């Protein structure tokens, strides 16, 4: 993990990143954040604060110091395998102090999108993640496909059902909770949901609606009340030289 640094990104109102600030895991003071007129930090989880059931080096201490700086915090993540409650339990168990209401995941954004658009989707998500979504309406046809990280669900019959829903309804939406190429596990990198989303796009001749990071929709809905985009930083992980 020695070649991974925290990257702090200043977010501006156009939805683009600018002004990059790097802080190695060896914690430095947070005067830089205070001097940036920052009111809130959006903090990534997987790969930044933890990898599976292990906190990343110095992450627990870094989060405490960030809280002590007076900056409001929202935890944002593209994690789609776990419900918000399961994710909270995992983080509490490995030493982090946070509240369920502070977690905003791409699942949270997808639930908002499904409800706002009154969709009745076919879900390619994990069983745990499915508990965050509303129940299907059996009196209505399936009118969309929602795809998250679901290793146990990505087999031929399920993918073929999703394909046919998209193919047979010209108005059907393909909702990509995120399009990650891969994610980090203890044993290395593992395949993400992006290739399955792209496969359905190609086969059905549709374009997906991206919900999670780095979509502007995600960040706008993640904002803490009373805070503008230009008053936030995004803290995540990136490969960089020491």
PDB file of C-alpha atoms in Angstrom:
ATOM      1  CA  UNK A   1       0.000   0.000   0.000  1.00  0.00           C
ATOM      2  CA  UNK A   2       3.032   2.265   0.200  1.00  0.00           C
ATOM      3  CA  UNK A   3       2.550   3.518  -3.360  1.00  0.00           C
ATOM      4  CA  UNK A   4      -1.012   4.726  -2.764  1.00  0.00           C
ATOM      5  CA  UNK A   5      -1.690   8.284  -1.688  1.00  0.00           C
ATOM      6  CA  UNK A   6      -4.812  10.107  -0.691  1.00  0.00           C
ATOM      7  CA  UNK A   7      -5.905  12.560  -3.326  1.00  0.00           C
ATOM      8  CA  UNK A   8      -8.051  15.508  -2.387  1.00  0.00           C
ATOM      9  CA  UNK A   9      -9.942  16.994  -5.304  1.00  0.00           C
ATOM     10  CA  UNK A  10     -11.581  20.386  -5.301  1.00  0.00           C
ATOM     11  CA  UNK A  11     -15.014  20.110  -6.895  1.00  0.00           C
ATOM     12  CA  UNK A  12     -16.422  23.020  -8.851  1.00  0.00           C
ATOM     13  CA  UNK A  13     -20.002  23.769  -9.851  1.00  0.00           C
ATOM     14  CA  UNK A  14     -19.549  22.552 -13.432  1.00  0.00           C
ATOM     15  CA  UNK A  15     -19.168  19.042 -12.096  1.00  0.00           C
ATOM     16  CA  UNK A  16     -15.482  18.787 -13.000  1.00  0.00           C
ATOM     17  CA  UNK A  17     -12.460  18.262 -10.808  1.00  0.00           C
ATOM     18  CA  UNK A  18      -9.749  20.873 -10.446  1.00  0.00           C
ATOM     19  CA  UNK A  19      -6.942  21.796  -8.023  1.00  0.00           C
ATOM     20  CA  UNK A  20      -5.541  18.486  -6.840  1.00  0.00           C
ATOM     21  CA  UNK A  21      -4.073  18.187  -3.340  1.00  0.00           C
ATOM     22  CA  UNK A  22      -2.053  15.117  -2.376  1.00  0.00           C
ATOM     23  CA  UNK A  23      -1.574  13.883   1.200  1.00  0.00           C
ATOM     24  CA  UNK A  24       0.416  10.652   1.721  1.00  0.00           C
ATOM     25  CA  UNK A  25      -0.780   8.193   4.351  1.00  0.00           C
ATOM     26  CA  UNK A  26       1.837   9.653   6.711  1.00  0.00           C
ATOM     27  CA  UNK A  27      -0.590  12.220   8.071  1.00  0.00           C
ATOM     28  CA  UNK A  28       0.246  15.875   7.777  1.00  0.00           C
ATOM     29  CA  UNK A  29      -1.666  18.768   9.290  1.00  0.00           C
ATOM     30  CA  UNK A  30      -4.967  19.848   7.774  1.00  0.00           C
ATOM     31  CA  UNK A  31      -4.226  23.564   7.577  1.00  0.00           C
ATOM     32  CA  UNK A  32      -4.396  23.278   3.792  1.00  0.00           C
ATOM     33  CA  UNK A  33      -8.052  22.302   3.935  1.00  0.00           C
ATOM     34  CA  UNK A  34      -8.887  25.032   6.444  1.00  0.00           C
ATOM     35  CA  UNK A  35      -7.211  27.626   4.235  1.00  0.00           C
ATOM     36  CA  UNK A  36      -9.241  26.520   1.191  1.00  0.00           C
ATOM     37  CA  UNK A  37     -12.554  27.774   2.698  1.00  0.00           C
ATOM     38  CA  UNK A  38     -13.790  24.200   2.601  1.00  0.00           C
ATOM     39  CA  UNK A  39     -16.998  23.395   4.474  1.00  0.00           C
ATOM     40  CA  UNK A  40     -17.385  19.717   3.598  1.00  0.00           C
ATOM     41  CA  UNK A  41     -15.455  16.658   2.476  1.00  0.00           C
ATOM     42  CA  UNK A  42     -16.837  13.806   0.408  1.00  0.00           C
ATOM     43  CA  UNK A  43     -14.756  10.792   1.445  1.00  0.00           C
ATOM     44  CA  UNK A  44     -14.463   7.636  -0.640  1.00  0.00           C
ATOM     45  CA  UNK A  45     -14.547   4.309   1.214  1.00  0.00           C
ATOM     46  CA  UNK A  46     -13.334   1.184  -0.592  1.00  0.00           C
ATOM     47  CA  UNK A  47      -9.639   1.519  -1.424  1.00  0.00           C
ATOM     48  CA  UNK A  48      -9.361   4.785   0.516  1.00  0.00           C
ATOM     49  CA  UNK A  49     -10.465   4.050   4.089  1.00  0.00           C
ATOM     50  CA  UNK A  50     -10.561   0.271   3.808  1.00  0.00           C
ATOM     51  CA  UNK A  51      -9.937  -2.761   1.606  1.00  0.00           C
ATOM     52  CA  UNK A  52     -12.545  -5.393   2.467  1.00  0.00           C
ATOM     53  CA  UNK A  53     -12.278  -5.913   6.253  1.00  0.00           C
ATOM     54  CA  UNK A  54      -9.004  -4.049   6.792  1.00  0.00           C
ATOM     55  CA  UNK A  55      -8.579  -0.287   7.273  1.00  0.00           C
ATOM     56  CA  UNK A  56      -5.916   1.231   5.054  1.00  0.00           C
ATOM     57  CA  UNK A  57      -2.777   2.474   6.879  1.00  0.00           C
ATOM     58  CA  UNK A  58      -3.481   5.447   9.187  1.00  0.00           C
ATOM     59  CA  UNK A  59      -7.036   5.799   7.839  1.00  0.00           C
ATOM     60  CA  UNK A  60      -8.792   5.639  11.230  1.00  0.00           C
ATOM     61  CA  UNK A  61      -6.493   8.339  12.609  1.00  0.00           C
ATOM     62  CA  UNK A  62      -6.792  10.445   9.439  1.00  0.00           C
ATOM     63  CA  UNK A  63     -10.583  10.410   9.612  1.00  0.00           C
ATOM     64  CA  UNK A  64     -10.530  11.464  13.268  1.00  0.00           C
ATOM     65  CA  UNK A  65      -8.238  14.382  12.462  1.00  0.00           C
ATOM     66  CA  UNK A  66     -10.441  15.406   9.554  1.00  0.00           C
ATOM     67  CA  UNK A  67     -13.469  15.470  11.870  1.00  0.00           C
ATOM     68  CA  UNK A  68     -11.509  17.474  14.435  1.00  0.00           C
ATOM     69  CA  UNK A  69     -10.806  20.103  11.763  1.00  0.00           C
ATOM     70  CA  UNK A  70     -14.501  21.035  11.808  1.00  0.00           C
ATOM     71  CA  UNK A  71     -15.201  19.988   8.223  1.00  0.00           C
ATOM     72  CA  UNK A  72     -18.560  18.276   7.631  1.00  0.00           C
ATOM     73  CA  UNK A  73     -18.161  14.762   6.211  1.00  0.00           C
ATOM     74  CA  UNK A  74     -20.201  12.600   3.860  1.00  0.00           C
ATOM     75  CA  UNK A  75     -18.935   9.138   2.922  1.00  0.00           C
ATOM     76  CA  UNK A  76     -19.463   8.417  -0.768  1.00  0.00           C
ATOM     77  CA  UNK A  77     -18.867   5.115  -2.476  1.00  0.00           C
ATOM     78  CA  UNK A  78     -19.607   3.151  -5.619  1.00  0.00           C
ATOM     79  CA  UNK A  79     -19.894  -0.004  -3.533  1.00  0.00           C
ATOM     80  CA  UNK A  80     -22.938  -1.911  -4.788  1.00  0.00           C
ATOM     81  CA  UNK A  81     -22.556  -5.356  -3.220  1.00  0.00           C
ATOM     82  CA  UNK A  82     -23.652  -4.247   0.244  1.00  0.00           C
ATOM     83  CA  UNK A  83     -26.676  -2.430   1.607  1.00  0.00           C
ATOM     84  CA  UNK A  84     -25.973   0.756   3.537  1.00  0.00           C
ATOM     85  CA  UNK A  85     -26.583  -1.009   6.872  1.00  0.00           C
ATOM     86  CA  UNK A  86     -24.179  -3.843   6.026  1.00  0.00           C
ATOM     87  CA  UNK A  87     -21.533  -1.341   4.958  1.00  0.00           C
ATOM     88  CA  UNK A  88     -22.006   0.640   8.174  1.00  0.00           C
ATOM     89  CA  UNK A  89     -21.599  -2.516  10.269  1.00  0.00           C
ATOM     90  CA  UNK A  90     -18.391  -3.401   8.424  1.00  0.00           C
ATOM     91  CA  UNK A  91     -16.859   0.041   8.984  1.00  0.00           C
ATOM     92  CA  UNK A  92     -17.801   0.176  12.668  1.00  0.00           C
ATOM     93  CA  UNK A  93     -16.295  -3.282  13.195  1.00  0.00           C
ATOM     94  CA  UNK A  94     -12.891  -2.190  11.868  1.00  0.00           C
ATOM     95  CA  UNK A  95     -12.632   0.947  13.981  1.00  0.00           C
ATOM     96  CA  UNK A  96     -14.286   3.818  12.112  1.00  0.00           C
ATOM     97  CA  UNK A  97     -16.769   6.125  13.815  1.00  0.00           C
ATOM     98  CA  UNK A  98     -19.645   7.201  11.590  1.00  0.00           C
ATOM     99  CA  UNK A  99     -23.419   7.301  11.300  1.00  0.00           C
ATOM    100  CA  UNK A 100     -25.606   5.556   8.745  1.00  0.00           C
ATOM    101  CA  UNK A 101     -26.925   8.937   7.586  1.00  0.00           C
ATOM    102  CA  UNK A 102     -23.373   9.968   6.642  1.00  0.00           C
ATOM    103  CA  UNK A 103     -23.096   7.221   4.008  1.00  0.00           C
ATOM    104  CA  UNK A 104     -24.173   8.018   0.463  1.00  0.00           C
ATOM    105  CA  UNK A 105     -23.569   5.192  -1.972  1.00  0.00           C
ATOM    106  CA  UNK A 106     -24.261   4.702  -5.645  1.00  0.00           C
ATOM    107  CA  UNK A 107     -26.991   2.364  -4.394  1.00  0.00           C
ATOM    108  CA  UNK A 108     -28.560   5.339  -2.598  1.00  0.00           C
ATOM    109  CA  UNK A 109     -28.423   7.340  -5.828  1.00  0.00           C
ATOM    110  CA  UNK A 110     -29.889   4.450  -7.819  1.00  0.00           C
ATOM    111  CA  UNK A 111     -32.796   4.066  -5.380  1.00  0.00           C
ATOM    112  CA  UNK A 112     -33.559   7.786  -5.786  1.00  0.00           C
ATOM    113  CA  UNK A 113     -33.418   7.420  -9.563  1.00  0.00           C
ATOM    114  CA  UNK A 114     -35.729   4.374  -9.612  1.00  0.00           C
ATOM    115  CA  UNK A 115     -38.268   6.102  -7.356  1.00  0.00           C
ATOM    116  CA  UNK A 116     -38.108   9.434  -9.176  1.00  0.00           C
ATOM    117  CA  UNK A 117     -38.713   7.777 -12.555  1.00  0.00           C
ATOM    118  CA  UNK A 118     -41.294   5.298 -11.226  1.00  0.00           C
ATOM    119  CA  UNK A 119     -39.375   2.357 -12.695  1.00  0.00           C
ATOM    120  CA  UNK A 120     -40.199  -1.322 -12.254  1.00  0.00           C
ATOM    121  CA  UNK A 121     -36.754  -2.816 -12.876  1.00  0.00           C
ATOM    122  CA  UNK A 122     -35.198  -6.206 -13.295  1.00  0.00           C
ATOM    123  CA  UNK A 123     -32.305  -6.137 -10.831  1.00  0.00           C
ATOM    124  CA  UNK A 124     -28.844  -7.530 -11.479  1.00  0.00           C
ATOM    125  CA  UNK A 125     -27.593  -6.709  -7.992  1.00  0.00           C
ATOM    126  CA  UNK A 126     -26.554  -8.724  -4.955  1.00  0.00           C
ATOM    127  CA  UNK A 127     -29.244 -10.027  -2.619  1.00  0.00           C
ATOM    128  CA  UNK A 128     -28.043  -7.678   0.127  1.00  0.00           C
ATOM    129  CA  UNK A 129     -28.076  -4.642  -2.172  1.00  0.00           C
ATOM    130  CA  UNK A 130     -31.580  -5.566  -3.361  1.00  0.00           C
ATOM    131  CA  UNK A 131     -32.939  -4.816   0.128  1.00  0.00           C
ATOM    132  CA  UNK A 132     -32.257  -1.089  -0.405  1.00  0.00           C
ATOM    133  CA  UNK A 133     -34.613  -0.940  -3.415  1.00  0.00           C
ATOM    134  CA  UNK A 134     -38.427  -0.865  -3.485  1.00  0.00           C
ATOM    135  CA  UNK A 135     -40.388  -4.055  -4.156  1.00  0.00           C
ATOM    136  CA  UNK A 136     -41.397  -4.799  -7.730  1.00  0.00           C
ATOM    137  CA  UNK A 137     -44.960  -4.181  -8.870  1.00  0.00           C
ATOM    138  CA  UNK A 138     -46.142  -7.571 -10.159  1.00  0.00           C
ATOM    139  CA  UNK A 139     -49.042  -5.902 -11.991  1.00  0.00           C
ATOM    140  CA  UNK A 140     -46.649  -3.994 -14.252  1.00  0.00           C
ATOM    141  CA  UNK A 141     -44.189  -5.320 -16.830  1.00  0.00           C
ATOM    142  CA  UNK A 142     -40.493  -4.956 -16.126  1.00  0.00           C
ATOM    143  CA  UNK A 143     -39.450  -1.726 -17.831  1.00  0.00           C
ATOM    144  CA  UNK A 144     -35.763  -1.366 -17.019  1.00  0.00           C
ATOM    145  CA  UNK A 145     -32.609  -3.163 -15.915  1.00  0.00           C
ATOM    146  CA  UNK A 146     -30.519  -2.050 -12.935  1.00  0.00           C
ATOM    147  CA  UNK A 147     -26.940  -3.372 -12.824  1.00  0.00           C
ATOM    148  CA  UNK A 148     -24.568  -3.285  -9.860  1.00  0.00           C
ATOM    149  CA  UNK A 149     -21.685  -5.446  -8.685  1.00  0.00           C
ATOM    150  CA  UNK A 150     -23.271  -8.884  -8.358  1.00  0.00           C
ATOM    151  CA  UNK A 151     -20.762 -11.714  -8.912  1.00  0.00           C
ATOM    152  CA  UNK A 152     -23.318 -14.374  -7.964  1.00  0.00           C
ATOM    153  CA  UNK A 153     -25.918 -13.007 -10.394  1.00  0.00           C
ATOM    154  CA  UNK A 154     -23.848 -12.554 -13.561  1.00  0.00           C
ATOM    155  CA  UNK A 155     -24.637 -15.825 -15.285  1.00  0.00           C
ATOM    156  CA  UNK A 156     -26.137 -16.500 -18.700  1.00  0.00           C
ATOM    157  CA  UNK A 157     -29.846 -16.856 -17.884  1.00  0.00           C
ATOM    158  CA  UNK A 158     -29.937 -13.644 -15.837  1.00  0.00           C
ATOM    159  CA  UNK A 159     -27.993 -11.652 -18.415  1.00  0.00           C
ATOM    160  CA  UNK A 160     -30.173 -13.040 -21.199  1.00  0.00           C
ATOM    161  CA  UNK A 161     -33.335 -11.993 -19.341  1.00  0.00           C
ATOM    162  CA  UNK A 162     -31.918  -8.490 -18.940  1.00  0.00           C
ATOM    163  CA  UNK A 163     -31.024  -8.451 -22.639  1.00  0.00           C
ATOM    164  CA  UNK A 164     -34.564  -9.390 -23.689  1.00  0.00           C
ATOM    165  CA  UNK A 165     -36.175  -6.742 -21.470  1.00  0.00           C
ATOM    166  CA  UNK A 166     -34.013  -4.107 -23.149  1.00  0.00           C
ATOM    167  CA  UNK A 167     -34.512  -5.549 -26.626  1.00  0.00           C
ATOM    168  CA  UNK A 168     -38.298  -5.890 -26.498  1.00  0.00           C
ATOM    169  CA  UNK A 169     -39.128  -2.487 -25.012  1.00  0.00           C
ATOM    170  CA  UNK A 170     -37.762   0.476 -26.934  1.00  0.00           C
ATOM    171  CA  UNK A 171     -38.269   2.710 -23.886  1.00  0.00           C
ATOM    172  CA  UNK A 172     -36.560   0.371 -21.427  1.00  0.00           C
ATOM    173  CA  UNK A 173     -33.706   1.927 -19.465  1.00  0.00           C
ATOM    174  CA  UNK A 174     -30.387   0.274 -18.671  1.00  0.00           C
ATOM    175  CA  UNK A 175     -29.369   1.776 -15.330  1.00  0.00           C
ATOM    176  CA  UNK A 176     -25.695   1.310 -14.453  1.00  0.00           C
ATOM    177  CA  UNK A 177     -25.190   1.876 -10.736  1.00  0.00           C
ATOM    178  CA  UNK A 178     -21.568   2.257 -11.753  1.00  0.00           C
ATOM    179  CA  UNK A 179     -19.302   1.100 -14.572  1.00  0.00           C
ATOM    180  CA  UNK A 180     -16.161   0.180 -12.657  1.00  0.00           C
ATOM    181  CA  UNK A 181     -13.660  -1.941 -14.574  1.00  0.00           C
ATOM    182  CA  UNK A 182     -12.452  -3.587 -11.380  1.00  0.00           C
ATOM    183  CA  UNK A 183     -12.344  -3.270  -7.612  1.00  0.00           C
ATOM    184  CA  UNK A 184      -9.809  -4.117  -4.911  1.00  0.00           C
ATOM    185  CA  UNK A 185      -9.867  -7.305  -2.863  1.00  0.00           C
ATOM    186  CA  UNK A 186      -7.337  -8.802  -0.489  1.00  0.00           C
ATOM    187  CA  UNK A 187      -6.153 -11.152  -3.241  1.00  0.00           C
ATOM    188  CA  UNK A 188      -5.786  -8.370  -5.811  1.00  0.00           C
ATOM    189  CA  UNK A 189      -8.055  -6.788  -8.400  1.00  0.00           C
ATOM    190  CA  UNK A 190     -11.393  -8.343  -9.352  1.00  0.00           C
ATOM    191  CA  UNK A 191     -13.689  -7.774 -12.307  1.00  0.00           C
ATOM    192  CA  UNK A 192     -16.231  -4.978 -11.844  1.00  0.00           C
ATOM    193  CA  UNK A 193     -19.713  -4.528 -13.349  1.00  0.00           C
ATOM    194  CA  UNK A 194     -18.580  -2.301 -16.214  1.00  0.00           C
ATOM    195  CA  UNK A 195     -17.981  -5.109 -18.699  1.00  0.00           C
ATOM    196  CA  UNK A 196     -21.473  -6.524 -18.095  1.00  0.00           C
ATOM    197  CA  UNK A 197     -23.037  -3.093 -18.595  1.00  0.00           C
ATOM    198  CA  UNK A 198     -21.092  -2.609 -21.835  1.00  0.00           C
ATOM    199  CA  UNK A 199     -22.050  -6.105 -23.001  1.00  0.00           C
ATOM    200  CA  UNK A 200     -25.752  -5.353 -22.539  1.00  0.00           C
ATOM    201  CA  UNK A 201     -25.332  -1.999 -24.282  1.00  0.00           C
ATOM    202  CA  UNK A 202     -23.706  -3.693 -27.262  1.00  0.00           C
ATOM    203  CA  UNK A 203     -26.135  -6.606 -27.496  1.00  0.00           C
ATOM    204  CA  UNK A 204     -29.350  -4.595 -27.042  1.00  0.00           C
ATOM    205  CA  UNK A 205     -28.209  -1.477 -28.890  1.00  0.00           C
ATOM    206  CA  UNK A 206     -28.903   0.845 -25.966  1.00  0.00           C
ATOM    207  CA  UNK A 207     -26.948   3.404 -23.962  1.00  0.00           C
ATOM    208  CA  UNK A 208     -26.838   3.072 -20.195  1.00  0.00           C
ATOM    209  CA  UNK A 209     -27.735   5.739 -17.656  1.00  0.00           C
ATOM    210  CA  UNK A 210     -24.756   6.063 -15.309  1.00  0.00           C
ATOM    211  CA  UNK A 211     -25.725   6.755 -11.702  1.00  0.00           C
ATOM    212  CA  UNK A 212     -22.575   6.480  -9.557  1.00  0.00           C
ATOM    213  CA  UNK A 213     -19.241   8.263  -9.484  1.00  0.00           C
ATOM    214  CA  UNK A 214     -17.975  10.175 -11.382  1.00  0.00           C
ATOM    215  CA  UNK A 215     -21.428  11.246 -12.590  1.00  0.00           C
ATOM    216  CA  UNK A 216     -22.403  14.811 -11.648  1.00  0.00           C
ATOM    217  CA  UNK A 217     -25.856  13.469 -10.658  1.00  0.00           C
ATOM    218  CA  UNK A 218     -24.192  11.426  -7.934  1.00  0.00           C
ATOM    219  CA  UNK A 219     -22.211  14.301  -6.434  1.00  0.00           C
ATOM    220  CA  UNK A 220     -25.092  16.777  -6.491  1.00  0.00           C
ATOM    221  CA  UNK A 221     -27.312  14.347  -4.579  1.00  0.00           C
ATOM    222  CA  UNK A 222     -24.499  13.562  -2.145  1.00  0.00           C
ATOM    223  CA  UNK A 223     -24.023  17.194  -1.119  1.00  0.00           C
ATOM    224  CA  UNK A 224     -24.516  18.110   2.509  1.00  0.00           C
ATOM    225  CA  UNK A 225     -27.398  20.547   3.059  1.00  0.00           C
ATOM    226  CA  UNK A 226     -26.332  24.163   2.798  1.00  0.00           C
ATOM    227  CA  UNK A 227     -22.999  23.385   1.100  1.00  0.00           C
ATOM    228  CA  UNK A 228     -22.204  24.237  -2.516  1.00  0.00           C
ATOM    229  CA  UNK A 229     -20.023  22.156  -4.828  1.00  0.00           C
ATOM    230  CA  UNK A 230     -17.255  24.761  -4.776  1.00  0.00           C
ATOM    231  CA  UNK A 231     -17.092  24.472  -0.975  1.00  0.00           C
ATOM    232  CA  UNK A 232     -16.355  20.715  -1.094  1.00  0.00           C
ATOM    233  CA  UNK A 233     -13.360  18.510  -1.579  1.00  0.00           C
ATOM    234  CA  UNK A 234     -13.398  14.900  -2.718  1.00  0.00           C
ATOM    235  CA  UNK A 235     -10.990  12.559  -0.924  1.00  0.00           C
ATOM    236  CA  UNK A 236     -10.173   9.332  -2.719  1.00  0.00           C
ATOM    237  CA  UNK A 237      -7.335   7.000  -3.639  1.00  0.00           C
ATOM    238  CA  UNK A 238      -4.980   7.129  -6.586  1.00  0.00           C
ATOM    239  CA  UNK A 239      -1.777   5.400  -7.646  1.00  0.00           C
ATOM    240  CA  UNK A 240       1.107   7.835  -7.445  1.00  0.00           C
ATOM    241  CA  UNK A 241       4.826   8.025  -6.817  1.00  0.00           C
ATOM    242  CA  UNK A 242       6.052   8.507  -3.235  1.00  0.00           C
TER     243      UNK A 242
END
